[in-house]
Amino acid sequence: MTNENPTEGAIHRYFDALQTGSPMLLKECFTDDARWFAPGRLPNSGVWHGPNAIVDEFFPIAMARMQPGSFTTELLSLTIGDSNAVVEWRSRATTLSGHEYDNAYIANFVVTDGKISEVREYFDTHRGEMLYR
């Protein structure tokens, strides 16, 4: 038996699912009414509603300019609250044009009943634009 905080468990399940790339596992990490807020003027910027939009639309737009199999994520820090977690991570990939993508992210993940219900993400959007060059 584990004494893991439900919020911490939800975050670890999400990052584990992200590494597998399984849409089914990723969708299971979110509540039915989850929202993902993405900053900037990138093709995937805006507010994405529900697991289907987040996993089937938002993520593929971000991944479309990366060489398949090159995407990695490294969890850097995790600060747990009662119903939220502030997470810092680094994502790396090789772009389709052969450039190295390396960006640091931070987000506030709100967790409801053991699933992610909201993500407010922040990152260097200028660096994110290099994916589309």
PDB file of C-alpha atoms in Angstrom:
ATOM      1  CA  MET A   1       0.000   0.000   0.000  1.00  0.00           C
ATOM      2  CA  THR A   2       1.166   3.505  -0.761  1.00  0.00           C
ATOM      3  CA  ASN A   3       0.556   6.811   0.970  1.00  0.00           C
ATOM      4  CA  GLU A   4       1.014   8.749  -2.271  1.00  0.00           C
ATOM      5  CA  ASN A   5      -1.013  11.927  -2.466  1.00  0.00           C
ATOM      6  CA  PRO A   6      -3.784  11.548  -5.133  1.00  0.00           C
ATOM      7  CA  THR A   7      -2.554  14.723  -6.835  1.00  0.00           C
ATOM      8  CA  GLU A   8       0.996  13.411  -7.015  1.00  0.00           C
ATOM      9  CA  GLY A   9      -0.284  10.071  -8.327  1.00  0.00           C
ATOM     10  CA  ALA A  10      -2.239  11.806 -11.100  1.00  0.00           C
ATOM     11  CA  ILE A  11       0.850  13.747 -12.204  1.00  0.00           C
ATOM     12  CA  HIS A  12       3.063  10.652 -12.266  1.00  0.00           C
ATOM     13  CA  ARG A  13       0.419   8.699 -14.226  1.00  0.00           C
ATOM     14  CA  TYR A  14       0.256  11.527 -16.775  1.00  0.00           C
ATOM     15  CA  PHE A  15       4.025  11.750 -17.297  1.00  0.00           C
ATOM     16  CA  ASP A  16       4.292   7.949 -17.480  1.00  0.00           C
ATOM     17  CA  ALA A  17       1.504   7.893 -20.099  1.00  0.00           C
ATOM     18  CA  LEU A  18       3.206  10.716 -22.006  1.00  0.00           C
ATOM     19  CA  GLN A  19       6.350   8.608 -22.311  1.00  0.00           C
ATOM     20  CA  THR A  20       4.359   5.653 -23.721  1.00  0.00           C
ATOM     21  CA  GLY A  21       2.656   7.836 -26.335  1.00  0.00           C
ATOM     22  CA  SER A  22      -0.553   5.842 -25.836  1.00  0.00           C
ATOM     23  CA  PRO A  23      -3.584   8.047 -26.574  1.00  0.00           C
ATOM     24  CA  MET A  24      -5.786   5.746 -24.482  1.00  0.00           C
ATOM     25  CA  LEU A  25      -3.543   6.015 -21.414  1.00  0.00           C
ATOM     26  CA  LEU A  26      -3.229   9.774 -21.846  1.00  0.00           C
ATOM     27  CA  LYS A  27      -6.996  10.279 -22.100  1.00  0.00           C
ATOM     28  CA  GLU A  28      -7.482   8.292 -18.886  1.00  0.00           C
ATOM     29  CA  CYS A  29      -5.385  10.920 -17.065  1.00  0.00           C
ATOM     30  CA  PHE A  30      -7.971  13.675 -17.646  1.00  0.00           C
ATOM     31  CA  THR A  31     -11.459  14.383 -16.363  1.00  0.00           C
ATOM     32  CA  ASP A  32     -14.203  14.525 -18.992  1.00  0.00           C
ATOM     33  CA  ASP A  33     -14.333  18.327 -18.694  1.00  0.00           C
ATOM     34  CA  ALA A  34     -10.569  18.940 -18.498  1.00  0.00           C
ATOM     35  CA  ARG A  35      -9.135  22.134 -19.964  1.00  0.00           C
ATOM     36  CA  TRP A  36      -5.595  22.830 -21.187  1.00  0.00           C
ATOM     37  CA  PHE A  37      -4.515  26.460 -21.535  1.00  0.00           C
ATOM     38  CA  ALA A  38      -1.582  26.934 -23.952  1.00  0.00           C
ATOM     39  CA  PRO A  39      -0.025  30.407 -24.364  1.00  0.00           C
ATOM     40  CA  GLY A  40       1.221  32.258 -27.386  1.00  0.00           C
ATOM     41  CA  ARG A  41       0.453  32.361 -31.092  1.00  0.00           C
ATOM     42  CA  LEU A  42       1.483  28.832 -32.000  1.00  0.00           C
ATOM     43  CA  PRO A  43      -0.835  26.538 -33.982  1.00  0.00           C
ATOM     44  CA  ASN A  44      -1.753  24.739 -30.737  1.00  0.00           C
ATOM     45  CA  SER A  45      -2.170  27.882 -28.601  1.00  0.00           C
ATOM     46  CA  GLY A  46      -5.524  28.441 -26.956  1.00  0.00           C
ATOM     47  CA  VAL A  47      -7.832  26.515 -24.662  1.00  0.00           C
ATOM     48  CA  TRP A  48      -8.461  22.830 -25.346  1.00  0.00           C
ATOM     49  CA  HIS A  49     -11.544  21.228 -23.802  1.00  0.00           C
ATOM     50  CA  GLY A  50     -11.832  17.549 -22.883  1.00  0.00           C
ATOM     51  CA  PRO A  51      -9.489  14.560 -23.187  1.00  0.00           C
ATOM     52  CA  ASN A  52     -10.284  13.982 -26.868  1.00  0.00           C
ATOM     53  CA  ALA A  53      -9.374  17.539 -27.893  1.00  0.00           C
ATOM     54  CA  ILE A  54      -6.282  17.575 -25.662  1.00  0.00           C
ATOM     55  CA  VAL A  55      -4.930  14.206 -26.790  1.00  0.00           C
ATOM     56  CA  ASP A  56      -6.248  13.930 -30.379  1.00  0.00           C
ATOM     57  CA  GLU A  57      -5.868  17.584 -31.458  1.00  0.00           C
ATOM     58  CA  PHE A  58      -3.604  19.639 -29.158  1.00  0.00           C
ATOM     59  CA  PHE A  59      -0.797  17.068 -28.712  1.00  0.00           C
ATOM     60  CA  PRO A  60      -0.596  16.055 -32.409  1.00  0.00           C
ATOM     61  CA  ILE A  61      -0.245  19.688 -33.477  1.00  0.00           C
ATOM     62  CA  ALA A  62       2.736  20.035 -31.137  1.00  0.00           C
ATOM     63  CA  MET A  63       4.260  16.724 -32.241  1.00  0.00           C
ATOM     64  CA  ALA A  64       3.675  17.153 -35.996  1.00  0.00           C
ATOM     65  CA  ARG A  65       6.975  18.957 -36.537  1.00  0.00           C
ATOM     66  CA  MET A  66       9.071  16.453 -34.543  1.00  0.00           C
ATOM     67  CA  GLN A  67      10.840  13.417 -35.954  1.00  0.00           C
ATOM     68  CA  PRO A  68       8.955  10.308 -34.792  1.00  0.00           C
ATOM     69  CA  GLY A  69      10.565   8.709 -31.774  1.00  0.00           C
ATOM     70  CA  SER A  70      12.748  11.720 -30.927  1.00  0.00           C
ATOM     71  CA  PHE A  71      10.495  13.323 -28.291  1.00  0.00           C
ATOM     72  CA  THR A  72      11.585  13.000 -24.651  1.00  0.00           C
ATOM     73  CA  THR A  73      10.362  14.598 -21.456  1.00  0.00           C
ATOM     74  CA  GLU A  74      12.315  14.978 -18.230  1.00  0.00           C
ATOM     75  CA  LEU A  75      10.452  15.846 -15.034  1.00  0.00           C
ATOM     76  CA  LEU A  76      12.569  18.465 -13.216  1.00  0.00           C
ATOM     77  CA  SER A  77      10.493  19.432 -10.186  1.00  0.00           C
ATOM     78  CA  LEU A  78       7.117  18.777  -8.659  1.00  0.00           C
ATOM     79  CA  THR A  79       5.494  20.906  -5.969  1.00  0.00           C
ATOM     80  CA  ILE A  80       2.334  19.327  -4.588  1.00  0.00           C
ATOM     81  CA  GLY A  81      -0.633  21.190  -3.128  1.00  0.00           C
ATOM     82  CA  ASP A  82      -3.919  19.767  -1.871  1.00  0.00           C
ATOM     83  CA  SER A  83      -5.578  19.757  -5.285  1.00  0.00           C
ATOM     84  CA  ASN A  84      -2.875  21.028  -7.596  1.00  0.00           C
ATOM     85  CA  ALA A  85       0.737  20.495  -8.569  1.00  0.00           C
ATOM     86  CA  VAL A  86       3.197  22.913 -10.095  1.00  0.00           C
ATOM     87  CA  VAL A  87       5.367  20.912 -12.443  1.00  0.00           C
ATOM     88  CA  GLU A  88       8.565  21.868 -14.224  1.00  0.00           C
ATOM     89  CA  TRP A  89       9.804  19.713 -17.097  1.00  0.00           C
ATOM     90  CA  ARG A  90      12.096  19.795 -20.107  1.00  0.00           C
ATOM     91  CA  SER A  91      11.082  18.493 -23.520  1.00  0.00           C
ATOM     92  CA  ARG A  92      13.521  17.655 -26.270  1.00  0.00           C
ATOM     93  CA  ALA A  93      13.115  16.441 -29.831  1.00  0.00           C
ATOM     94  CA  THR A  94      14.653  16.617 -33.266  1.00  0.00           C
ATOM     95  CA  THR A  95      12.573  18.678 -35.674  1.00  0.00           C
ATOM     96  CA  LEU A  96      11.645  17.450 -39.134  1.00  0.00           C
ATOM     97  CA  SER A  97      14.189  19.930 -40.495  1.00  0.00           C
ATOM     98  CA  GLY A  98      16.902  18.329 -38.352  1.00  0.00           C
ATOM     99  CA  HIS A  99      17.223  20.999 -35.654  1.00  0.00           C
ATOM    100  CA  GLU A 100      17.347  20.163 -31.965  1.00  0.00           C
ATOM    101  CA  TYR A 101      14.348  21.370 -29.969  1.00  0.00           C
ATOM    102  CA  ASP A 102      14.942  21.906 -26.246  1.00  0.00           C
ATOM    103  CA  ASN A 103      12.469  23.842 -24.126  1.00  0.00           C
ATOM    104  CA  ALA A 104      11.652  24.145 -20.426  1.00  0.00           C
ATOM    105  CA  TYR A 105       8.029  24.180 -19.327  1.00  0.00           C
ATOM    106  CA  ILE A 106       6.156  24.904 -16.132  1.00  0.00           C
ATOM    107  CA  ALA A 107       2.471  24.349 -15.519  1.00  0.00           C
ATOM    108  CA  ASN A 108      -0.092  24.339 -12.785  1.00  0.00           C
ATOM    109  CA  PHE A 109      -2.015  21.063 -12.913  1.00  0.00           C
ATOM    110  CA  VAL A 110      -5.345  21.040 -11.085  1.00  0.00           C
ATOM    111  CA  VAL A 111      -6.434  17.559 -10.012  1.00  0.00           C
ATOM    112  CA  THR A 112     -10.011  16.514  -9.262  1.00  0.00           C
ATOM    113  CA  ASP A 113     -10.855  13.031  -8.008  1.00  0.00           C
ATOM    114  CA  GLY A 114      -7.424  11.727  -8.990  1.00  0.00           C
ATOM    115  CA  LYS A 115      -7.507  13.044 -12.577  1.00  0.00           C
ATOM    116  CA  ILE A 116      -6.212  16.199 -14.221  1.00  0.00           C
ATOM    117  CA  SER A 117      -9.015  18.727 -14.651  1.00  0.00           C
ATOM    118  CA  GLU A 118      -7.017  21.778 -15.726  1.00  0.00           C
ATOM    119  CA  VAL A 119      -3.532  22.626 -16.969  1.00  0.00           C
ATOM    120  CA  ARG A 120      -2.216  26.161 -17.236  1.00  0.00           C
ATOM    121  CA  GLU A 121       1.041  25.847 -19.159  1.00  0.00           C
ATOM    122  CA  TYR A 122       3.896  28.364 -19.511  1.00  0.00           C
ATOM    123  CA  PHE A 123       7.010  28.073 -21.688  1.00  0.00           C
ATOM    124  CA  ASP A 124       9.269  29.989 -24.048  1.00  0.00           C
ATOM    125  CA  THR A 125       6.896  30.362 -26.986  1.00  0.00           C
ATOM    126  CA  HIS A 126       9.634  31.958 -29.100  1.00  0.00           C
ATOM    127  CA  ARG A 127      11.645  28.762 -28.750  1.00  0.00           C
ATOM    128  CA  GLY A 128       8.456  26.798 -29.497  1.00  0.00           C
ATOM    129  CA  GLU A 129       8.138  28.637 -32.802  1.00  0.00           C
ATOM    130  CA  MET A 130      11.326  26.949 -34.013  1.00  0.00           C
ATOM    131  CA  LEU A 131       9.279  23.781 -34.485  1.00  0.00           C
ATOM    132  CA  TYR A 132       7.448  25.499 -37.335  1.00  0.00           C
ATOM    133  CA  ARG A 133      10.509  26.742 -39.245  1.00  0.00           C
TER     134      ARG A 133
END
